Amino acid sequence: MTRVLVTGFAPFDGQKVNPSWQAAALVAAEPPAGLTVTAAELPCVFGKSVDTLRDAIRASAPDLILCLGQAGGRPGVTVERVAVNVDDARIPDNAGNQPIDEPVVPGGPAAYFSTLPVKACVAALRTAGVPAAVSNTAGTFVCNHVAYGLGHLIATEFPYARGGFVHVPWAPEQVTDGTAPALEPATVARGLRALLVAAATIPAEHDLKITEGATH
C-alpha cells in the first residue's frame, strides 16, 4: 500500500469554505484502491502552513504528498510544474501577514520542480472527466509558499517522499454571480483519485512526452 498525504487549506479572504480542503477530505474518506490516504488541513498563514505540513509528514510518513490550494477563476484542476522562492502577497494571510518580495527559504534555490509526473497527472484527471491543465505558476501567495516549502522539505528532510502541488477551482457555492468557473468538490475529488493512482505508479522521469506548454 502506498501511503499518501493530501493537504488542503482553511478558508481565507472572507470565504466560508475552501474547496482544496473539501476535496482533500473527500479523497481521504474514500481513497483509491492500493492507497492509504491521510488528509491534513493547513492554515492559510505564511510560515505556519509549512510548519503544519512538516508535522503532518512526520506523523504519516507518506510515500507521496499532494498539497492542494484554491485558485479562484481557473476553469479546471491545474497541476503545478514549479514553485519559486518568493513571497509577494497581494492580500494579507489569515494572521494579517503580508510579506513583499521575501524568500520562502532564505538562501534556498530559486525554484523547486514538482517530483510528480505532472503531464501524466493531467492526463489522468482528463480521463476521469475532470478539466485539467499543467500550470507554470503557483502564484506568490500561501499556495506557492507551501509548494516551495514542500519541495524544500523533500530535498532536505524527507528524501524518501515524492510530491507536488495542485490548484482546484472555486466550489459552486463560492460563485455568487454565476459567471466564474467552478467545480463541485466531489468532481475534483474524483479526478484527484485518478491523479494519485498515476502519481503513485509513474516516476517523474517517466512522465508523458506530450505538449502541455504555454506561450504566456
CSV table of N, CA, C and O in Angstrom, one decimal, residues 4-7 20-32 35-40 68 189 192-193 196:
chain,number,residue,atom,x,y,z
A,4,VAL,N,-0.2,8.0,1.3
A,4,VAL,CA,-0.4,9.3,0.7
A,4,VAL,C,-0.8,10.3,1.7
A,4,VAL,O,-1.7,10.0,2.6
A,5,LEU,N,-0.3,11.5,1.7
A,5,LEU,CA,-0.7,12.6,2.5
A,5,LEU,C,-1.3,13.6,1.5
A,5,LEU,O,-0.6,14.0,0.5
A,6,VAL,N,-2.6,14.0,1.7
A,6,VAL,CA,-3.2,15.1,0.9
A,6,VAL,C,-3.5,16.2,1.8
A,6,VAL,O,-4.1,16.0,2.9
A,7,THR,N,-3.1,17.4,1.5
A,7,THR,CA,-3.4,18.6,2.3
A,7,THR,C,-4.3,19.6,1.5
A,7,THR,O,-4.3,19.7,0.3
A,20,SER,N,-10.2,23.3,-1.7
A,20,SER,CA,-9.0,22.4,-1.6
A,20,SER,C,-9.1,21.5,-0.4
A,20,SER,O,-8.8,20.3,-0.5
A,21,TRP,N,-9.6,22.0,0.7
A,21,TRP,CA,-9.8,21.1,1.9
A,21,TRP,C,-11.0,20.2,1.7
A,21,TRP,O,-11.0,19.0,2.1
A,22,GLN,N,-12.0,20.7,1.1
A,22,GLN,CA,-13.2,19.9,0.9
A,22,GLN,C,-12.8,18.7,0.0
A,22,GLN,O,-13.2,17.5,0.4
A,23,ALA,N,-12.1,18.9,-1.0
A,23,ALA,CA,-11.6,17.8,-1.9
A,23,ALA,C,-10.7,16.8,-1.2
A,23,ALA,O,-10.8,15.6,-1.3
A,24,ALA,N,-9.7,17.4,-0.4
A,24,ALA,CA,-8.8,16.5,0.3
A,24,ALA,C,-9.5,15.6,1.3
A,24,ALA,O,-9.2,14.4,1.4
A,25,ALA,N,-10.5,16.1,2.0
A,25,ALA,CA,-11.2,15.3,3.0
A,25,ALA,C,-12.0,14.2,2.3
A,25,ALA,O,-12.1,13.1,2.8
A,26,LEU,N,-12.6,14.5,1.1
A,26,LEU,CA,-13.4,13.5,0.3
A,26,LEU,C,-12.4,12.4,-0.2
A,26,LEU,O,-12.8,11.2,-0.1
A,27,VAL,N,-11.3,12.7,-0.6
A,27,VAL,CA,-10.3,11.7,-1.1
A,27,VAL,C,-9.9,10.8,0.1
A,27,VAL,O,-9.8,9.6,-0.1
A,28,ALA,N,-9.6,11.4,1.2
A,28,ALA,CA,-9.2,10.6,2.4
A,28,ALA,C,-10.3,9.7,2.9
A,28,ALA,O,-10.1,8.6,3.3
A,29,ALA,N,-11.6,10.2,2.7
A,29,ALA,CA,-12.7,9.4,3.2
A,29,ALA,C,-13.0,8.2,2.3
A,29,ALA,O,-13.5,7.2,2.7
A,30,GLU,N,-12.6,8.3,1.0
A,30,GLU,CA,-12.8,7.3,0.0
A,30,GLU,C,-11.6,7.2,-0.9
A,30,GLU,O,-11.6,7.6,-2.0
A,31,PRO,N,-10.5,6.6,-0.4
A,31,PRO,CA,-9.3,6.6,-1.2
A,31,PRO,C,-9.3,5.6,-2.3
A,31,PRO,O,-10.1,4.6,-2.3
A,32,PRO,N,-8.5,5.8,-3.4
A,32,PRO,CA,-8.5,4.8,-4.4
A,32,PRO,C,-7.8,3.5,-4.0
A,32,PRO,O,-7.1,3.5,-3.0
A,35,LEU,N,-4.1,2.6,-2.2
A,35,LEU,CA,-3.5,3.7,-1.5
A,35,LEU,C,-4.2,3.9,-0.1
A,35,LEU,O,-5.4,3.8,0.0
A,36,THR,N,-3.4,4.3,0.9
A,36,THR,CA,-3.9,4.7,2.1
A,36,THR,C,-3.7,6.3,2.2
A,36,THR,O,-2.6,6.7,2.0
A,37,VAL,N,-4.8,7.0,2.4
A,37,VAL,CA,-4.7,8.5,2.3
A,37,VAL,C,-5.0,9.1,3.6
A,37,VAL,O,-6.1,8.8,4.3
A,38,THR,N,-4.1,10.0,4.1
A,38,THR,CA,-4.4,10.8,5.2
A,38,THR,C,-4.5,12.3,4.8
A,38,THR,O,-3.8,12.7,3.9
A,39,ALA,N,-5.5,13.0,5.3
A,39,ALA,CA,-5.7,14.4,5.0
A,39,ALA,C,-5.3,15.3,6.1
A,39,ALA,O,-5.6,14.9,7.3
A,40,ALA,N,-4.8,16.4,5.8
A,40,ALA,CA,-4.4,17.4,6.8
A,40,ALA,C,-4.8,18.8,6.3
A,40,ALA,O,-4.5,19.1,5.1
A,68,LEU,N,-2.9,20.7,-2.0
A,68,LEU,CA,-3.9,21.4,-2.8
A,68,LEU,C,-4.2,22.8,-2.3
A,68,LEU,O,-4.0,23.1,-1.1
A,189,ALA,N,-12.6,15.7,-6.4
A,189,ALA,CA,-12.1,14.5,-5.7
A,189,ALA,C,-12.0,13.3,-6.6
A,189,ALA,O,-11.0,12.5,-6.5
A,192,LEU,N,-8.9,13.7,-8.5
A,192,LEU,CA,-7.7,13.6,-7.7
A,192,LEU,C,-7.4,12.1,-7.4
A,192,LEU,O,-6.2,11.7,-7.3
A,193,ARG,N,-8.4,11.3,-7.3
A,193,ARG,CA,-8.2,9.9,-7.0
A,193,ARG,C,-7.4,9.3,-8.2
A,193,ARG,O,-6.5,8.5,-8.1
A,196,LEU,N,-3.8,10.5,-8.2
A,196,LEU,CA,-3.0,9.9,-7.2
A,196,LEU,C,-2.5,8.5,-7.7
A,196,LEU,O,-1.4,8.1,-7.4
